[in-house]
CSV table of C-alpha atoms in Angstrom, one decimal:
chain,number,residue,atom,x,y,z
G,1,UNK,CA,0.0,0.0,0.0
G,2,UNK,CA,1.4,3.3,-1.0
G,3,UNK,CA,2.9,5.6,2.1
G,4,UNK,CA,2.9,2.5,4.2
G,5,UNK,CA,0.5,1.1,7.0
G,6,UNK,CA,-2.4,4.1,7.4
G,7,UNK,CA,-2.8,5.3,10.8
G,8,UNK,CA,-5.5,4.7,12.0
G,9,UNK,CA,-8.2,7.7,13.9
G,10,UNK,CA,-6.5,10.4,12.0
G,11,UNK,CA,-8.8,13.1,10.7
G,12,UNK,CA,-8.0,14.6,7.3
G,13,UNK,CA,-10.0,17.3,6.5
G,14,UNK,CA,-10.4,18.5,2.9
G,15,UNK,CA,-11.6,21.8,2.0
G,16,UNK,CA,-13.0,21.7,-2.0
G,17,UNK,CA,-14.8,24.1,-3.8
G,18,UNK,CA,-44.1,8.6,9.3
G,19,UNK,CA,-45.7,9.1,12.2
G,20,UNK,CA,-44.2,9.2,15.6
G,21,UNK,CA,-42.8,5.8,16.3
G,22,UNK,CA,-44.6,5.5,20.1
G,23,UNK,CA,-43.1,3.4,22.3
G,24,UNK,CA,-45.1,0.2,23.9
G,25,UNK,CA,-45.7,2.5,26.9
G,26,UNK,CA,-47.0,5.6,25.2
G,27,UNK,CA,-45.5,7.2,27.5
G,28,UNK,CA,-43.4,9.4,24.6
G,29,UNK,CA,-43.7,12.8,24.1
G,30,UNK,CA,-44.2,12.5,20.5
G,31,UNK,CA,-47.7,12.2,19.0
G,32,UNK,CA,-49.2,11.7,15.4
G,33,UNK,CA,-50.6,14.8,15.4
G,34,UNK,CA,-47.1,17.0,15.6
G,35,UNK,CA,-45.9,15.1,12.6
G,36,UNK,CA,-44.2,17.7,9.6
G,37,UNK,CA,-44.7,15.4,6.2
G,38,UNK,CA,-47.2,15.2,4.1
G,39,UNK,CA,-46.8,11.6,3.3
G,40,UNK,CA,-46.3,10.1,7.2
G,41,UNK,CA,-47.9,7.2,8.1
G,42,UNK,CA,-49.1,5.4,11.1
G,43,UNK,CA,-46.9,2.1,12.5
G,44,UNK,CA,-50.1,0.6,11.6
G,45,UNK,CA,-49.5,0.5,8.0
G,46,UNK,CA,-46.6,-0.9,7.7
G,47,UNK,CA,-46.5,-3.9,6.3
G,48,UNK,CA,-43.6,-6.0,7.3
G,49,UNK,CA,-41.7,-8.1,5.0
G,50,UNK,CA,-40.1,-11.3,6.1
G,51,UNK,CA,-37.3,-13.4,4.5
G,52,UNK,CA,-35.0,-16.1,5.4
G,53,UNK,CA,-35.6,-15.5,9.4
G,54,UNK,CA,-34.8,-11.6,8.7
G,55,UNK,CA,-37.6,-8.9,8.9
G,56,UNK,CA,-37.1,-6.0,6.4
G,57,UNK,CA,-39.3,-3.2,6.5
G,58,UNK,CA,-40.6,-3.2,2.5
G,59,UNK,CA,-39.9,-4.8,-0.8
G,60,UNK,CA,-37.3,-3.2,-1.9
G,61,UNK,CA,-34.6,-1.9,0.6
G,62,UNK,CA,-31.5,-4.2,1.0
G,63,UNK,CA,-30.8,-4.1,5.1
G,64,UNK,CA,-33.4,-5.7,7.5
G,65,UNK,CA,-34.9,-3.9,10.6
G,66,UNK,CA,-36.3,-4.5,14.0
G,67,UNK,CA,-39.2,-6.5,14.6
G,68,UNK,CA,-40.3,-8.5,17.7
G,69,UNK,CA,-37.1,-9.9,19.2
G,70,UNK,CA,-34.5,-9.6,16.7
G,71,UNK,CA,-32.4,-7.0,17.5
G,72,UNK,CA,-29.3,-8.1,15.7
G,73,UNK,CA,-29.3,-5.3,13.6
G,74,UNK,CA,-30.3,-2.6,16.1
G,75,UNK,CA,-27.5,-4.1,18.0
G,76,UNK,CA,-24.7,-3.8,15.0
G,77,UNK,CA,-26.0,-0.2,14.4
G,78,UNK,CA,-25.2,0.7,18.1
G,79,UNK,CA,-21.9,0.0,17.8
G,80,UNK,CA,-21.1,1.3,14.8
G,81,UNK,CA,-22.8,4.5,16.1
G,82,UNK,CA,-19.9,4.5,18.7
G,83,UNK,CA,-17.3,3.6,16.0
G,84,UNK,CA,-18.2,6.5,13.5
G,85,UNK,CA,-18.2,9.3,17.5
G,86,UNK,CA,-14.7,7.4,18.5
G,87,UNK,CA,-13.5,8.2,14.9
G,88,UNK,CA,-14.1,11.8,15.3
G,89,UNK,CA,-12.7,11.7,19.2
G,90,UNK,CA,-16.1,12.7,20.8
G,91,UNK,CA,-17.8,14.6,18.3
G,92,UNK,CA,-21.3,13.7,16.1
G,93,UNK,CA,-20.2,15.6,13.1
G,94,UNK,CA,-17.6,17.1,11.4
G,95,UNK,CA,-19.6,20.4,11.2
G,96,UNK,CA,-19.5,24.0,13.4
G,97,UNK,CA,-22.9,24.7,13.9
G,98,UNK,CA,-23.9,27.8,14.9
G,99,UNK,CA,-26.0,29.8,17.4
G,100,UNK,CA,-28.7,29.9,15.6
G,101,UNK,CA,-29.5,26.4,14.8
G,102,UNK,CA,-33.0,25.5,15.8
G,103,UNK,CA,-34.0,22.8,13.6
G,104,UNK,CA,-32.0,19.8,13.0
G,105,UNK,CA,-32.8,16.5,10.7
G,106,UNK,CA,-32.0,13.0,10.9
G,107,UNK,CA,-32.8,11.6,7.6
G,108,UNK,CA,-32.8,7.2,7.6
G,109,UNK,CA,-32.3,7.7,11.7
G,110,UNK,CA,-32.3,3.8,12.3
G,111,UNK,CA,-32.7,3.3,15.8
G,112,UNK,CA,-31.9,6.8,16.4
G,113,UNK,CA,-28.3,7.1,18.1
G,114,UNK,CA,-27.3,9.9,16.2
G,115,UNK,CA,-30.4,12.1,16.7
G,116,UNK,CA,-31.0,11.5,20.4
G,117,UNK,CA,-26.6,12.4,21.3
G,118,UNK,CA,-27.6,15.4,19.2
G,119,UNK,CA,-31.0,16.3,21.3
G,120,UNK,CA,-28.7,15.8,24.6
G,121,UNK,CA,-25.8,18.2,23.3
G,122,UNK,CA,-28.1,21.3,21.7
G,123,UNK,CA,-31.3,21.2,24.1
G,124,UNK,CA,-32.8,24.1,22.8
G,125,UNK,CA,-32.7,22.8,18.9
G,126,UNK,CA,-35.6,20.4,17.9
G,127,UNK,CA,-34.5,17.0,16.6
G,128,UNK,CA,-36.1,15.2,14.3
G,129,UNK,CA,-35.5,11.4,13.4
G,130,UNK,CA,-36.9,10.0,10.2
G,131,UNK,CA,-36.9,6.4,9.1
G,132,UNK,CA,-38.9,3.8,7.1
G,133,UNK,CA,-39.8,1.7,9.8
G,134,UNK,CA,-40.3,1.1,13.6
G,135,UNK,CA,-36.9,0.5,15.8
G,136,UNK,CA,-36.6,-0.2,19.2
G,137,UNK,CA,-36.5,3.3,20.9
G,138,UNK,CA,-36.8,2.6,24.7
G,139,UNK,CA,-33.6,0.0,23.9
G,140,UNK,CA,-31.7,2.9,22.4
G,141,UNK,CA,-32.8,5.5,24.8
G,142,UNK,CA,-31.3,3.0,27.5
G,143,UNK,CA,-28.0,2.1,25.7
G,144,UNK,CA,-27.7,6.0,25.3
G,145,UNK,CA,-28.2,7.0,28.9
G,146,UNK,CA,-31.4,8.9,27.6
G,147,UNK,CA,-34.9,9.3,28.3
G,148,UNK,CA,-37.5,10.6,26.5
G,149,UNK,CA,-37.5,13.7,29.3
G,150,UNK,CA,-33.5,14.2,28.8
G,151,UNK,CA,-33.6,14.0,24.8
G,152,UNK,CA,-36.3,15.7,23.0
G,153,UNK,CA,-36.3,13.7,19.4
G,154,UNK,CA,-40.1,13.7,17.4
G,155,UNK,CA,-40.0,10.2,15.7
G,156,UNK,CA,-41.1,10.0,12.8
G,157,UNK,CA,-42.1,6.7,10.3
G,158,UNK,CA,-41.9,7.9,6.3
G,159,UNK,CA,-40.4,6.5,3.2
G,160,UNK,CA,-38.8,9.0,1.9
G,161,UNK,CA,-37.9,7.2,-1.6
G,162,UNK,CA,-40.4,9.1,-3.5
G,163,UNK,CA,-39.0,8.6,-7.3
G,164,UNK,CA,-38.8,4.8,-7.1
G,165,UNK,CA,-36.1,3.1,-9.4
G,166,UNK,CA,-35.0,2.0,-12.9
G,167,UNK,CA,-34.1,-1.2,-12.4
G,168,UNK,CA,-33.6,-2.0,-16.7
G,169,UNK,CA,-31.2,1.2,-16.7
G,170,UNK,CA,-29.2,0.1,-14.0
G,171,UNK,CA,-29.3,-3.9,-14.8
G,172,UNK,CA,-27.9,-3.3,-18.3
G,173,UNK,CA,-25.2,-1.4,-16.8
G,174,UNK,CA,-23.9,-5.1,-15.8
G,175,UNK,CA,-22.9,-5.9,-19.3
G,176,UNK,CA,-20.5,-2.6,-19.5
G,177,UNK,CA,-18.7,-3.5,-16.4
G,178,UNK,CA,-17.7,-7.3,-16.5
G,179,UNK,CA,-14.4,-6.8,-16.3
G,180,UNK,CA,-14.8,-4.0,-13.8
G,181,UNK,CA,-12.7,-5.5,-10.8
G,182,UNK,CA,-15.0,-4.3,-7.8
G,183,UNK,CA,-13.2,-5.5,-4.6
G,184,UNK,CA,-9.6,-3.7,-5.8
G,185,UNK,CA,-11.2,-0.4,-6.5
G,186,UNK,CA,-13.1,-0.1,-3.3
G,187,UNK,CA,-11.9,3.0,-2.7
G,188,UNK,CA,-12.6,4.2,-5.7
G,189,UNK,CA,-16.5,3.3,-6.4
G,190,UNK,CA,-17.9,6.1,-8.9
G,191,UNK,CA,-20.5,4.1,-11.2
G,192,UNK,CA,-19.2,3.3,-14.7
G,193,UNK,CA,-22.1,5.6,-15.8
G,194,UNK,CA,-24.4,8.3,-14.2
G,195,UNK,CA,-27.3,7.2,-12.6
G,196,UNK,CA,-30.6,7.7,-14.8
G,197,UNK,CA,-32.7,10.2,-14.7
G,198,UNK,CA,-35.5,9.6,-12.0
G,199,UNK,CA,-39.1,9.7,-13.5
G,200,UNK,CA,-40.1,12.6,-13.3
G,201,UNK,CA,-37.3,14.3,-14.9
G,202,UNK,CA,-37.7,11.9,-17.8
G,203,UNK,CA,-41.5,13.1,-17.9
G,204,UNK,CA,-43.0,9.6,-16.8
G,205,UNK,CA,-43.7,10.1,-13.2
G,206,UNK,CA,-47.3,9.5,-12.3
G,207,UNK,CA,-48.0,10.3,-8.7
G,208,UNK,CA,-49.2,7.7,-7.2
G,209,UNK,CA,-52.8,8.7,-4.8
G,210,UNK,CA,-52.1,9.8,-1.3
G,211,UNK,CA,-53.4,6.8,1.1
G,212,UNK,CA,-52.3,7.9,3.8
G,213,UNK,CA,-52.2,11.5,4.2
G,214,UNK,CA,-50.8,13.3,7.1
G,215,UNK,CA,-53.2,14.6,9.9
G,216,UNK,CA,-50.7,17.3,11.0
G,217,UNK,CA,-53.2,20.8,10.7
G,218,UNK,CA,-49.1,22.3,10.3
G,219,UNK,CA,-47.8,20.0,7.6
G,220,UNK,CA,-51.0,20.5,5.2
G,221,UNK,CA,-51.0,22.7,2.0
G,222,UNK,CA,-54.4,23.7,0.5
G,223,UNK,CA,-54.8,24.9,-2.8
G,224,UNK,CA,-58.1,26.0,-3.9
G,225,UNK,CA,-57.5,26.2,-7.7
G,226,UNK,CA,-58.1,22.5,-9.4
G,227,UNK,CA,-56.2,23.3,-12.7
G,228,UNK,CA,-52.7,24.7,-10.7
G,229,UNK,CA,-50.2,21.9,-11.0
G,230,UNK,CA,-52.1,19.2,-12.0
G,231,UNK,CA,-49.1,16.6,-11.3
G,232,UNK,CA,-46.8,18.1,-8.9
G,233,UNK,CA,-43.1,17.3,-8.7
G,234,UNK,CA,-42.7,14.2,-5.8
G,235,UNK,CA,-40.9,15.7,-2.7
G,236,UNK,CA,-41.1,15.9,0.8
G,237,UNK,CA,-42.2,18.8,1.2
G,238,UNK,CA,-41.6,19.7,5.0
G,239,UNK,CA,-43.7,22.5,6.4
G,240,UNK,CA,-40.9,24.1,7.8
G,241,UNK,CA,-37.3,24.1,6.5
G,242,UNK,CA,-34.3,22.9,8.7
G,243,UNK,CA,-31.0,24.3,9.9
G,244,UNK,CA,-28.8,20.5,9.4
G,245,UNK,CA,-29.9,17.9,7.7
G,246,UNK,CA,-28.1,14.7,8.5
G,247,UNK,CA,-27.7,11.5,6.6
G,248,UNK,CA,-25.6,8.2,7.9
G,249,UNK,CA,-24.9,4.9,6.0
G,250,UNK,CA,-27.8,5.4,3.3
G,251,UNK,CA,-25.8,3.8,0.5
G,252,UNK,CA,-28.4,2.0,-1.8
G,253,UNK,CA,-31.2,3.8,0.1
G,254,UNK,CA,-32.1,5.9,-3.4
G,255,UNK,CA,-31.5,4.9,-6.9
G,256,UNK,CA,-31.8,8.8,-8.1
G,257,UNK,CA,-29.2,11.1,-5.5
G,258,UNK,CA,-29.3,13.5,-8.0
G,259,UNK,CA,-33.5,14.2,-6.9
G,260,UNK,CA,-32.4,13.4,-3.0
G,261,UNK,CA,-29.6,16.4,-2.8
G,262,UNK,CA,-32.1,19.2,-4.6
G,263,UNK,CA,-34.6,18.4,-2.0
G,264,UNK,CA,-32.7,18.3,0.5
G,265,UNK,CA,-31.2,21.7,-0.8
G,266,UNK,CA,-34.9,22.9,-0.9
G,267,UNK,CA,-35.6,21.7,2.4
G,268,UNK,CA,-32.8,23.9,4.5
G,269,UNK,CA,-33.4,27.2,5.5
G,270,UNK,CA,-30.9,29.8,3.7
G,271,UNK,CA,-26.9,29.0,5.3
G,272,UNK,CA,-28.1,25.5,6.5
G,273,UNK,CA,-25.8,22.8,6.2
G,274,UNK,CA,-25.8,19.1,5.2
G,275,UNK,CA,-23.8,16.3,6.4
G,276,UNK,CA,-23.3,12.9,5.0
G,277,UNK,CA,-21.4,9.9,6.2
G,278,UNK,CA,-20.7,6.6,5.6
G,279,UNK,CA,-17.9,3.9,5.1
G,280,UNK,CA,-16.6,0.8,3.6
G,281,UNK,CA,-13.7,-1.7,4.4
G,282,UNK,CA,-11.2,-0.3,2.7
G,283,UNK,CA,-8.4,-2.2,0.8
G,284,UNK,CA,-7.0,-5.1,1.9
G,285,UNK,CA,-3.5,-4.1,2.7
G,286,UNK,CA,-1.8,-6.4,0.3
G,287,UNK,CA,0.6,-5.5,-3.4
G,288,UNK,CA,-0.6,-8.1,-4.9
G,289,UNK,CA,-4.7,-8.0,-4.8
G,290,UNK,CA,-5.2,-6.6,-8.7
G,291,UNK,CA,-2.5,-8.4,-10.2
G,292,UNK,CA,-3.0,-11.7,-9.4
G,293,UNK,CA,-6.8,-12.6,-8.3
G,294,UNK,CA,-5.9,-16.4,-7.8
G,295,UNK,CA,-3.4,-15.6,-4.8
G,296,UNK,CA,-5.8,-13.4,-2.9
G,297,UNK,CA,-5.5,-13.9,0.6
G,298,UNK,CA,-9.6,-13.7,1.2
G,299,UNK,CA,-11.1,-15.1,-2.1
G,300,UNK,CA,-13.9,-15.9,-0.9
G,301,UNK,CA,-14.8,-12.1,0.5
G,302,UNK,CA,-13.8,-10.9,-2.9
G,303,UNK,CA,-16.5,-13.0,-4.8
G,304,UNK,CA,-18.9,-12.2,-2.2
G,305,UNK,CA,-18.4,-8.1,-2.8
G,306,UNK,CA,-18.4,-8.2,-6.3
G,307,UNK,CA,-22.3,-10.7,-6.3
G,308,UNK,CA,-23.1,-8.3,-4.0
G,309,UNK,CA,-22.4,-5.1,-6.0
G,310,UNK,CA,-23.7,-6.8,-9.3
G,311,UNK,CA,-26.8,-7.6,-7.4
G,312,UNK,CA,-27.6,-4.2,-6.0
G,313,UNK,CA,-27.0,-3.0,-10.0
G,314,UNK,CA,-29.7,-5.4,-10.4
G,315,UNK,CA,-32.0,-4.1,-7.5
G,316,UNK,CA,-31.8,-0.9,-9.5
G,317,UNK,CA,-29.9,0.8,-6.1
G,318,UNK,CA,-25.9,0.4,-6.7
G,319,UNK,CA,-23.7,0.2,-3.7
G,320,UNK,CA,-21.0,2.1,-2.9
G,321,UNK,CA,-20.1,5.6,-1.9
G,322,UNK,CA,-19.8,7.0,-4.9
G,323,UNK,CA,-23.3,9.0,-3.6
G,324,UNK,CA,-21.3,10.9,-2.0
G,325,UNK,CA,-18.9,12.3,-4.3
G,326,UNK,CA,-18.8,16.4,-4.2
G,327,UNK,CA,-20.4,16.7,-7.7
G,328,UNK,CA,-23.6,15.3,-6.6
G,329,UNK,CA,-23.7,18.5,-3.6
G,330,UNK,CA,-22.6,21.2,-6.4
G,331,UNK,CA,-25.0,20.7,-8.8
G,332,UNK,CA,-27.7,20.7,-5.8
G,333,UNK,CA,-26.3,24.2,-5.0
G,334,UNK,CA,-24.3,23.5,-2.1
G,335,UNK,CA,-20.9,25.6,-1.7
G,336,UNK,CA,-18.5,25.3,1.2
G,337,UNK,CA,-18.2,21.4,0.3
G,338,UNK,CA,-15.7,19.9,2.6
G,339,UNK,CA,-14.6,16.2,3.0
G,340,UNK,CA,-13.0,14.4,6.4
G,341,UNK,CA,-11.6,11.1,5.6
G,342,UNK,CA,-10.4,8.8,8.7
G,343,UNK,CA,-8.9,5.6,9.2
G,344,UNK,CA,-10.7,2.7,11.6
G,345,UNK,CA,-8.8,-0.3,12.3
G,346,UNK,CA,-10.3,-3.7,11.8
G,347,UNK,CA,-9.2,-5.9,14.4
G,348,UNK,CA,-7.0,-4.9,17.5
G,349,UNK,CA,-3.8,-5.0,15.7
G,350,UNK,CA,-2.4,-0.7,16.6
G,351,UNK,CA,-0.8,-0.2,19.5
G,352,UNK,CA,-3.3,2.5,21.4
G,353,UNK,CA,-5.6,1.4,23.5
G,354,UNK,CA,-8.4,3.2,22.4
G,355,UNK,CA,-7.9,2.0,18.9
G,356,UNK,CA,-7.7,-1.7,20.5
G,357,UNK,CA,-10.7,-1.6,21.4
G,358,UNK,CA,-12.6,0.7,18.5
G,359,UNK,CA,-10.8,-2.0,16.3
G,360,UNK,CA,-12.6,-4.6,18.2
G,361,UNK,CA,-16.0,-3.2,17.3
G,362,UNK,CA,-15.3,-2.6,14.0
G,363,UNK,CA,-14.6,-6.3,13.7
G,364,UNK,CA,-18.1,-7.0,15.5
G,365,UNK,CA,-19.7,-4.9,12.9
G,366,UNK,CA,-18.0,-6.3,9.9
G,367,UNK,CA,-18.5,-10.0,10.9
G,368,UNK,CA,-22.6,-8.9,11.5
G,369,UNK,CA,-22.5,-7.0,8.7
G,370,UNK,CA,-22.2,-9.3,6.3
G,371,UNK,CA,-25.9,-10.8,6.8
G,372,UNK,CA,-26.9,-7.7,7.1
G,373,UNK,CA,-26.0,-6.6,3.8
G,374,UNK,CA,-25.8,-9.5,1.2
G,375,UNK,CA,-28.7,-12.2,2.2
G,376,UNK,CA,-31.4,-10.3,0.8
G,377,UNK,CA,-29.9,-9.0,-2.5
G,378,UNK,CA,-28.4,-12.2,-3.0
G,379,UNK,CA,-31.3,-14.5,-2.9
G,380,UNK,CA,-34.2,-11.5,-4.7
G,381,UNK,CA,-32.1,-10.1,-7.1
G,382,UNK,CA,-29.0,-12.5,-7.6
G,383,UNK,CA,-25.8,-11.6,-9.5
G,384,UNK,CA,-24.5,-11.9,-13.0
G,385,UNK,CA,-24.6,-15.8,-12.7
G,386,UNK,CA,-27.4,-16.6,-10.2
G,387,UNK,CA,-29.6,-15.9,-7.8
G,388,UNK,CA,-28.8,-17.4,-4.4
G,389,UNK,CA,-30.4,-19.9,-2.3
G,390,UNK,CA,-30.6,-18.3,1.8
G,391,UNK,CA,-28.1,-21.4,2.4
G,392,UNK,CA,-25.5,-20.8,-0.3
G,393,UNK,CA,-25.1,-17.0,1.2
G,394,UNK,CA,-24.7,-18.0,4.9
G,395,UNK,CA,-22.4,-20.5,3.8
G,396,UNK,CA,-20.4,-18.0,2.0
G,397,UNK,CA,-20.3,-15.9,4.7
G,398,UNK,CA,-19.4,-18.2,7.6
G,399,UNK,CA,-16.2,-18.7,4.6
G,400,UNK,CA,-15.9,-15.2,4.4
G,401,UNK,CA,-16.0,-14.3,8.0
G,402,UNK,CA,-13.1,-17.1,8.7
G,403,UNK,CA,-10.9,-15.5,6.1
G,404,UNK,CA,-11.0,-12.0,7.3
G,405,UNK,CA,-10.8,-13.8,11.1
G,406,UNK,CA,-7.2,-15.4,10.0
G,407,UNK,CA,-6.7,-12.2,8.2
G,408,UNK,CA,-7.3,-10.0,11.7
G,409,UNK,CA,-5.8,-12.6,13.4
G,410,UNK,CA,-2.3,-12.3,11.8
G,411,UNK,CA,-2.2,-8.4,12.0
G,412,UNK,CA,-2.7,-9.0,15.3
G,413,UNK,CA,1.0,-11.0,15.3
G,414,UNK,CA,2.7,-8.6,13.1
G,415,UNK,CA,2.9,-11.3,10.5
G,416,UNK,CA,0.7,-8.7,7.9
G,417,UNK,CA,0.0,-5.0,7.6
G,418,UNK,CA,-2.7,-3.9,9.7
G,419,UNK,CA,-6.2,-3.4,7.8
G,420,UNK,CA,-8.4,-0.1,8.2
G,421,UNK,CA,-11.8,0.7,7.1
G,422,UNK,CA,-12.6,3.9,5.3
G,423,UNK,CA,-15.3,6.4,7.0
G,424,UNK,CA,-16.3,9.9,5.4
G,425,UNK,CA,-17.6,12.5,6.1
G,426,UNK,CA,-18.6,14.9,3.2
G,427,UNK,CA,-20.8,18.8,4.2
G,428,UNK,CA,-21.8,21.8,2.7
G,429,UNK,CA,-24.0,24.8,2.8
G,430,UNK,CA,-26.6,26.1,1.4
G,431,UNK,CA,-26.1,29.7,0.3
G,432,UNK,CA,-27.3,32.4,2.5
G,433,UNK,CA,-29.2,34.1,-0.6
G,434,UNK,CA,-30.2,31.1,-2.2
G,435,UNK,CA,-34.6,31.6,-2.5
């Protein structure tokens, strides 16, 4: 690897141009009534999906959720929440915000981590935490050291993917990029072409009828004249504009981020700021890994990435970070764009203690991860060859999961060079005179 072994937890910073989701106890002080989307709906209409013993909460996105007893995932998610704070030594985000921010927005809030530490550090800002589906609140409140009293957050259950997919687009893609090698250019993961055009910029978006319109008085828009906009543009369309919008691991949660960054440009109030992060495993440390695929130290990973990659082309949704490049934020209209890269050990192979153990949960959440991420997109959608049986994907993991094991396990010796995972961190603002 070029410049030697990374070191790990060292910022880089580079400047370039629903309804509520009550808890069992109703004892929350969010309500239906307060809710600030047009489209929200009640934890009544959901409609849970379940596959291969995991619960996901629709058709089409890739990670499951919570549902009953399985809190496997709410469980990985916790302690990557801790990983991505530990990474920035203590902080939420890699952005100043100022006096004046009253209005903050957690967009695909999961179980909520993010959004209740920001409730407990800015008390007089309102939080809000959207996500597609129910988690398990008083479970995160607890492992948070919060209370619905100590960290005001409004809950709220939307799907915000309002443009849908092109799943032909982005399956025929597959055919242009057989011999792209996915697992050597994970740091590098722009698509081989642009994403489509959603729908409605292509001029065949039908809205589809509201079923399950918002009974916020607040969040509702009347318009008396029958023949003004006839079929309006699909958005949000939040009653009142926020100060931060935040977004966390939502790779593969859109097919058009071109659509997702304009709204969310429309939806901040003039010098508000968006933050987006996410990461991926980085390179495996080795000279050798494009050169000679035969002699690759974790074959088995590698074929799982690239099905897995293949098969989110399929799903219409591609993987990878390349949703976060700076491009998509200037044509939105975002200035100030700024990037933070750091470094997360896999594995407890550096010498600091704190890294020790932040390398130790990054292991947890890779080993979990794997599930989390491949068994439905595997067995739905399938890859270039096939579409997987539940059994032939866990028995590629457990494989997997013992390569990068003897992998982590070696670092650990000093026998090979200690292996990091990639997080980023990309912002930018909204101009101050922007209408």
């Amino acid at each position: 690897m070029e410049g030697g072994q990374p070191h790990p937890d060292t910022p880089v910073r580079h400047d370039t141009a629903s309804s509520k989701r009550p808890r069992a106890d109703s004892g929350s002080s969010t309500s239906v009534e307060s809710v600030s989307s047009v489209r929200t709906v009640t934890s009544e209409d959901l409609e849970y999906v379940h596959e291969n013993g995991r619960t996901y909460g629709n058709d089409t996105y890739f990670n499951p959720c919570v549902y009953g007893a399985d809190l496997r995932e709410q469980d990985r998610l916790f302690f990557q929440h801790q990983i991505f704070v530990s990474a920035l030594k203590g902080r939420l985000t890699t952005t100043r915000l100022l006096p004046s921010t009253r209005r903050i927005l957690d967009l695909g809030t999961g179980p909520g981590h993010w959004a209740i530490g920001m409730a407990q550090l800015h008390p007089r800002a309102e939080v809000v935490g959207i996500d597609m589906t129910q988690w398990d609140l008083d479970t995160t409140e607890a492992s948070m050291g919060s209370s619905s009293s100590s960290a005001d957050v409004t809950w709220e259950l939307d799907d915000l993917d309002v443009w849908g997919t092109d799943t032909e687009s982005h399956s025929g893609e597959l055919s242009t990029i057989s011999n792209f090698e996915f697992y050597s250019r994970m740091t590098h993961r722009d698509p081989i072409h642009s994403p489509p055009k959603s729908p409605v910029e292509s001029g065949a978006f039908n809205p589809p009828p509201t079923t399950h319109p918002s009974t916020s008085a607040e969040s509702l828009v009347i318009d008396d004249n029958p023949f003004h906009n006839p079929h309006p543009s699909p958005g949000w369309h939040f009653s009142t504009p926020y100060d931060l919008i935040h977004l966390r691991n939502m790779k593969g949660a859109f097919s058009h981020w071109e659509d997702v960054y304009s709204e969310i440009h429309s939806s901040l109030s003039p010098g508000g700021t968006i933050e987006v992060a996410d990461w991926d495993m980085g390179a495996v440390p080795i000279d050798h890994a494009t050169s000679d695929p035969s002699t690759f130290p974790i074959p088995t990973l590698r074929r799982l990435y690239a099905s897995m990659m293949e098969a989110s082309y399929k799903s219409g949704r591609p993987l990878g970070l390349f949703y976060m490049h700076q491009s998509y934020l200037e044509e939105a209209g975002f200035t100030d764009i700024q990037t933070t890269h750091v470094n997360v050990p896999i594995g407890q192979w550096a010498d600091d203690e704190e890294q020790k153990r932040v390398g130790k949960l990054m292991l947890v959440v890779v080993m979990e991860g794997f599930e989390s991420s491949l068994l439905r997109l595997l067995t739905r959608y399938g890859d270039r060859q096939r579409v997987w049986s539940a059994d032939q994907v866990r028995a590629d993991i457990a494989r997997a999961q013992r390569e990068v094991a003897d992998w982590v396990e070696r670092s650990e010796r000093g026998e090979v060079e200690g292996w990091c995972a990639s997080f980023k961190w990309i912002t930018g603002r909204k101009s101050w005179h922007a209408e």
